[in-house]
Coordinates of C-alpha atoms and ligand atoms in Angstrom, one line a residue:
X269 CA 33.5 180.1 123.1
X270 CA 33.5 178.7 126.9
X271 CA 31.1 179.8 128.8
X272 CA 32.7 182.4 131.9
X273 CA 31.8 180.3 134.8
X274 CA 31.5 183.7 137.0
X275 CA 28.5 184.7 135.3
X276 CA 25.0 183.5 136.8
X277 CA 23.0 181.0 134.8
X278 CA 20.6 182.3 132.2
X279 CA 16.9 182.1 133.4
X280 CA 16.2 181.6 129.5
X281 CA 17.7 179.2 127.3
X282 CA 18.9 180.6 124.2
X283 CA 16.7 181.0 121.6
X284 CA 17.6 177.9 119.0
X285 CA 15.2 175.0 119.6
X286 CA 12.7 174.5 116.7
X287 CA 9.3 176.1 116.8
X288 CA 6.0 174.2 116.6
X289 CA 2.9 175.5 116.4
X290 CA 0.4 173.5 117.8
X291 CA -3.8 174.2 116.9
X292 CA -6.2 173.7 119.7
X293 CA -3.3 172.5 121.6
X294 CA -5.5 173.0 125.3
X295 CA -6.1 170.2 125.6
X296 CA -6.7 166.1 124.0
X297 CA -4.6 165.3 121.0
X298 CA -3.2 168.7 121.6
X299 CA -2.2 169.1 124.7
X300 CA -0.2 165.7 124.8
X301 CA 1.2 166.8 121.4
X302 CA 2.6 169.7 123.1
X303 CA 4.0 167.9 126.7
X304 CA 5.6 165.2 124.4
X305 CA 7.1 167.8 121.7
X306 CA 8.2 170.4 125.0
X307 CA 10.2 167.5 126.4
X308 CA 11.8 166.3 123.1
X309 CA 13.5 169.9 122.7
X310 CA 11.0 171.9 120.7
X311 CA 9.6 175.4 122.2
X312 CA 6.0 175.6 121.5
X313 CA 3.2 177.8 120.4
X314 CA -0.3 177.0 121.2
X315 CA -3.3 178.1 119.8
X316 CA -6.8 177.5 121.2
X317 CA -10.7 178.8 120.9
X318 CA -12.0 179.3 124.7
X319 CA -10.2 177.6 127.4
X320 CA -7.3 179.8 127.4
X321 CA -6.3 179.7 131.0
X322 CA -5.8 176.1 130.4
X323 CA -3.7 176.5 127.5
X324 CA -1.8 179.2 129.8
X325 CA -1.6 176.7 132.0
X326 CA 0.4 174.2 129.7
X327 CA 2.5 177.1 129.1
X328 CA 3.6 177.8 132.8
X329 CA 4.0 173.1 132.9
X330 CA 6.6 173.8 129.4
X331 CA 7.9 177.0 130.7
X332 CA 9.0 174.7 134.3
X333 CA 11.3 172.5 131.6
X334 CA 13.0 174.9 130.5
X335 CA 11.2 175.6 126.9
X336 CA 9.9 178.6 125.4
X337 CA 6.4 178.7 125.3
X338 CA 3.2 181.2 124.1
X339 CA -0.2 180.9 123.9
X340 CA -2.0 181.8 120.3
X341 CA -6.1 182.0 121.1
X342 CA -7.2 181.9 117.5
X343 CA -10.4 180.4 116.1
X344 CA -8.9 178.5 113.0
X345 CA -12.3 179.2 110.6
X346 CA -11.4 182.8 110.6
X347 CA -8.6 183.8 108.3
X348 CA -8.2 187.2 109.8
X349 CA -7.6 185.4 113.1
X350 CA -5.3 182.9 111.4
X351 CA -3.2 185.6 110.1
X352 CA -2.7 187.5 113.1
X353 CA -1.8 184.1 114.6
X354 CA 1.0 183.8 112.6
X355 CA 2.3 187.3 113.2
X356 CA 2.0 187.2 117.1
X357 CA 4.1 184.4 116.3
X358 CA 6.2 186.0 113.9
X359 CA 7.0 188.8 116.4
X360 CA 7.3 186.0 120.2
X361 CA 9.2 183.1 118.0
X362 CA 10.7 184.8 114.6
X363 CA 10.8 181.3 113.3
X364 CA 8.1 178.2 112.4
X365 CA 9.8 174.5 112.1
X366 CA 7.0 172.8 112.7
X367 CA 2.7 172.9 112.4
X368 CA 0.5 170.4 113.7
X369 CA -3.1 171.2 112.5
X370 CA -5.2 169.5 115.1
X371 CA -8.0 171.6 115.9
X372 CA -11.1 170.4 115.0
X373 CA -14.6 169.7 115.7
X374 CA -17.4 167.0 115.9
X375 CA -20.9 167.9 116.5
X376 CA -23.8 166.2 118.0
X377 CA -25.0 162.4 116.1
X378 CA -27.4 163.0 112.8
X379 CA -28.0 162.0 109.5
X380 CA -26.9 164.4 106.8
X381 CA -31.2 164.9 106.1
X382 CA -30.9 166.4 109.8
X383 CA -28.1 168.4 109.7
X384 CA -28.8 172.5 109.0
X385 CA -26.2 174.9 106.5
X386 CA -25.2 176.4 109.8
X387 CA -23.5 173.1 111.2
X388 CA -22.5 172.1 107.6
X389 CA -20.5 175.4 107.0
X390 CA -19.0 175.6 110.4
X391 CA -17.8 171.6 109.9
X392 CA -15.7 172.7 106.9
X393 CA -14.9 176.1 108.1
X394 CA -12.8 174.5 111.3
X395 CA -11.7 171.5 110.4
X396 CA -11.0 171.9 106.6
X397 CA -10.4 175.4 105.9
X398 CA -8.5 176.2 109.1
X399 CA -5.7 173.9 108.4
X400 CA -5.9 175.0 104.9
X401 CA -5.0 178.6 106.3
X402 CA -2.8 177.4 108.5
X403 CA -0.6 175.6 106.4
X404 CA -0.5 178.1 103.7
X405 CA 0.8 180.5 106.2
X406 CA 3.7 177.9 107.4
X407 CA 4.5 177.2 104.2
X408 CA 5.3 181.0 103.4
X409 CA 7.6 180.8 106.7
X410 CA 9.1 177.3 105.7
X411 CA 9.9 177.6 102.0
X412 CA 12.7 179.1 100.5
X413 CA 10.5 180.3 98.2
X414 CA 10.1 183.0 101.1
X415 CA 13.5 182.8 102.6
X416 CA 12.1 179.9 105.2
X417 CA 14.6 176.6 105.9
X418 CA 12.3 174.1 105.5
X419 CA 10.2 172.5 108.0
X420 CA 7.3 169.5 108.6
X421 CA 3.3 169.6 108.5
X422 CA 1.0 167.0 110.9
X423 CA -2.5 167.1 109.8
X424 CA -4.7 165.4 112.5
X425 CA -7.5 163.3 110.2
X426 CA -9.6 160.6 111.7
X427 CA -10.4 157.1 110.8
X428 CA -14.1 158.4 109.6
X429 CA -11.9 159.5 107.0
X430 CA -12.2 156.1 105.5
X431 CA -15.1 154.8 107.4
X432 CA -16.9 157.6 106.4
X433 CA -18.9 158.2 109.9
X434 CA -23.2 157.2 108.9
X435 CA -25.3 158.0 111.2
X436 CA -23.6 160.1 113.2
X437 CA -21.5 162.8 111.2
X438 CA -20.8 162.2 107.7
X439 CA -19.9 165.9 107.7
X440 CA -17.2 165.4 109.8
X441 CA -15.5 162.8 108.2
X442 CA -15.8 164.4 104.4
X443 CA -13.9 167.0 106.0
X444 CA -11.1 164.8 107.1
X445 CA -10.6 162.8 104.2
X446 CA -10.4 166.0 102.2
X447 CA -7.4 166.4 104.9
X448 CA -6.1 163.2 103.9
X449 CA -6.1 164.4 100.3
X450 CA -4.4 168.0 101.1
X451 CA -1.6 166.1 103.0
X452 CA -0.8 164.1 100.0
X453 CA -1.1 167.0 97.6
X454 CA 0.8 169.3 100.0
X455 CA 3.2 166.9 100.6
X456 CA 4.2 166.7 96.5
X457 CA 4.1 170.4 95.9
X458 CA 6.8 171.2 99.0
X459 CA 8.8 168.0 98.8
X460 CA 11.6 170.1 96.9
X461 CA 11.9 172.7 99.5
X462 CA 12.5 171.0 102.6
X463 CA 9.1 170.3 103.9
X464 CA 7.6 167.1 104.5
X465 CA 3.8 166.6 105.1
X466 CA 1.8 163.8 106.7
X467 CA -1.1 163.2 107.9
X468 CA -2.2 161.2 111.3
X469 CA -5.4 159.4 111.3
X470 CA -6.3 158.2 115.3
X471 CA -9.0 155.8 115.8
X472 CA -11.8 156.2 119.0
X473 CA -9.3 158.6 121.1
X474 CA -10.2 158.9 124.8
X475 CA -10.9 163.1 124.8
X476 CA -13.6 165.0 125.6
X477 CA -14.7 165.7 122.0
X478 CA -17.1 163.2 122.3
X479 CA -18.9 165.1 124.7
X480 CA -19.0 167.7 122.7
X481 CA -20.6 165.3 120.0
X482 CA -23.4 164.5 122.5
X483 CA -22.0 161.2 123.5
X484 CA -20.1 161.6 126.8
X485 CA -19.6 158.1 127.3
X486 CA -18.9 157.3 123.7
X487 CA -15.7 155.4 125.3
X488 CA -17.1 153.5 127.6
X489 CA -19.6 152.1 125.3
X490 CA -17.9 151.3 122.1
X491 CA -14.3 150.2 124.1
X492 CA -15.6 146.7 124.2
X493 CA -15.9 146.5 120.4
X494 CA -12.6 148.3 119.5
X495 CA -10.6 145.5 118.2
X496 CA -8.0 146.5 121.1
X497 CA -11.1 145.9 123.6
X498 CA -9.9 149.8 124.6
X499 CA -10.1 153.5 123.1
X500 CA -6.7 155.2 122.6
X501 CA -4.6 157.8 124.8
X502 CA -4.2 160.9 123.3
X503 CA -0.4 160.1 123.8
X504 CA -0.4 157.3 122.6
X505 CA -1.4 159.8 119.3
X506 CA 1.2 162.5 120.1
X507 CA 4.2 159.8 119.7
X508 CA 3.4 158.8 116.4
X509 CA 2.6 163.0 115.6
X510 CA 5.7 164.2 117.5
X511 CA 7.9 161.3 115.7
X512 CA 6.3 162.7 111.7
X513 CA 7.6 166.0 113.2
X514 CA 11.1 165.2 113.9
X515 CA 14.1 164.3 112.1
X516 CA 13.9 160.4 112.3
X517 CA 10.7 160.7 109.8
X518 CA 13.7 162.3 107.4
X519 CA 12.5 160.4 104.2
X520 CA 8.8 160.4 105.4
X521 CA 6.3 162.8 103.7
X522 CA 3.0 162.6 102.2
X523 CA 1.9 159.3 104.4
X524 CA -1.2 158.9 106.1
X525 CA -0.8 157.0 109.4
X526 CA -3.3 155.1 111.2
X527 CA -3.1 155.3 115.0
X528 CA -6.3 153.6 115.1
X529 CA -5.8 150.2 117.0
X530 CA -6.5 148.4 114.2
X531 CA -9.7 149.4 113.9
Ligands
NAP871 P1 -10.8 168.0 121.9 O1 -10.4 167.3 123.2 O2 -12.3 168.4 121.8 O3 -9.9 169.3 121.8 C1 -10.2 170.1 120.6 C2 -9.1 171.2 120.6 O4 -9.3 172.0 119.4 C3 -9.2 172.2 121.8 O5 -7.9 172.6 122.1 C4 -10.0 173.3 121.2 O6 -9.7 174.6 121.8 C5 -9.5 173.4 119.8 N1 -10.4 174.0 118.9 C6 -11.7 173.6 118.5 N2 -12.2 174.4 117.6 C7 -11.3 175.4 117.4 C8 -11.2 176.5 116.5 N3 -12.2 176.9 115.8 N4 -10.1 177.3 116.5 C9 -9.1 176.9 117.3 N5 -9.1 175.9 118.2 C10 -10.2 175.1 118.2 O7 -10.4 167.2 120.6 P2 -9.4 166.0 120.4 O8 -10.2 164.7 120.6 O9 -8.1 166.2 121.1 O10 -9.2 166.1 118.8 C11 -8.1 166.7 118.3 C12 -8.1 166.4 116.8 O11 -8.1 165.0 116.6 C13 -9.3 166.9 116.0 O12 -9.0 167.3 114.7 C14 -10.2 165.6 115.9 O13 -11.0 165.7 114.8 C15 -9.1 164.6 115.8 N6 -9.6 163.2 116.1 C16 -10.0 162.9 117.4 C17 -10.5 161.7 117.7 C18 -10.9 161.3 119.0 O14 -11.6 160.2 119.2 N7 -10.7 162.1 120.1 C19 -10.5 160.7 116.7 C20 -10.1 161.0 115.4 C21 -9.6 162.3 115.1 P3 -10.5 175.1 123.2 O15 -10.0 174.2 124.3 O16 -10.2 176.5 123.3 O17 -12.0 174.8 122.9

């Protein structure tokens, strides 16, 4: 039907771009996931930890272009919190098309002889079990199964997958090679019902988790011995996640790609 041109613009658009949930979307990997995905004509959920005004802050930057956006403060290791997540989201968005399970967490430079239960459990708590949580609860939104229309999965893994991180947090990267081995697992058991799920696997990243690892100038130091003689840009990691999202990666699904300049 025509639109009457007598009546006003709507402040809002209508409510039928696809929904993507973004974890620990304040900021990093994140945050430039959710700029690139806003301006590519998805409305977007994120979910964060602490820093909420800044994810509130994205919001108000998405909300500027037009998109729908709502802020999810969630700590990923705690199902509880995952679930009620997923129903604030339920109840703002009524829909999920899209999860990128990027929240995660380094912590500071050991060997596994140093490291205590406490940090071991928390390691697989956030960066294992959360996406494990999350993705179960997209899947019962996407499948059929449970009246969903399909939808895709980006789990964020890291190159210590495979390189497997001594010295400084072989903790870390057992937990994301088990991500690597959920994606491709996943991936196979909801190929049939419209989901696809892959994996992205950045290199040295320039975000502030290394300071959170105790190495603030991580970048700085290594850049020199990256084979690209430079970290990566976190959007230079959103274009390859945004792109696995979307409907050019149609036929793609249970991949794990490397946005590791070559390294
Ligand atoms: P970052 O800058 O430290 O940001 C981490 C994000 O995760 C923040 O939004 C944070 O929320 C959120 N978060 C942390 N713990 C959480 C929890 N328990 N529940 C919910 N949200 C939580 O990290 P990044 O460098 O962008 O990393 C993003 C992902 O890429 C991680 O999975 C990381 O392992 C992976 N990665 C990064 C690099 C790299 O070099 N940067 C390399 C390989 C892989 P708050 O802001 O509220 O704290």
């Amino acid at each position: 039907m025509p639109l009457d041109p007598m009546l006003p613009p709507t402040a809002e658009p209508p409510p039928t771009a696809p929904v993507l949930l973004v974890t620990g979307g304040s900021r990093g990997i994140g945050a430039a996931t959710v700029r690139l995905a806003a301006r590519q004509g998805w409305d977007v959920a994120l979910n964060c930890r602490h820093r909420i005004d800044e994810a509130e802050a994205l919001a108000l930057e998405l909300r500027a272009l037009g998109r729908r956006a709502l802020v999810l403060p969630a700590d990923v290791a705690d199902e509880a919190q995952v679930l009620a997540m997923f129903a604030a989201l339920d109840a703002g968005f009524g829909r999920l098309d899209g999860l990128v399970n990027n929240a995660g967490v380094v912590d500071m430079g050991a060997r596994l002889d140093e490291m205590d239960g406490a940090r071991l459990r928390r390691m697989v708590e956030v960066n294992l079990l959360g996406s494990l949580y999350c993705a179960r609860e997209a899947v019962r939104r996407m499948s059929p199964r449970h009246g969903g229309a399909g939808g895709a999965i980006v789990n964020v893994s890291s190159t210590a997958a495979r390189l497997g991180a001594a010295g400084t947090y072989v903790d870390y990267a057992a937990t994301k090679a088990a991500i690597d081995t959920f994606s491709i697992g996943l991936a196979r058991e909801v190929a049939a019902e419209g989901i696809r799920v892959n994996a992205v696997r950045p290199g040295i990243i320039d975000t502030e988790i290394h300071a959170s690892g105790g190495q603030p100038d991580r970048v700085a130091q290594v850049a020199a011995s990256l084979p690209m003689r430079r970290a990566g840009r976190a959007e230079e990691v959103a274009e390859a996640i945004v792109w696995l999202l979307g409907p050019a990666a149609s036929y793609t699904s249970g991949a794990i790609l490397d946005v590791s300049g070559a390294r």
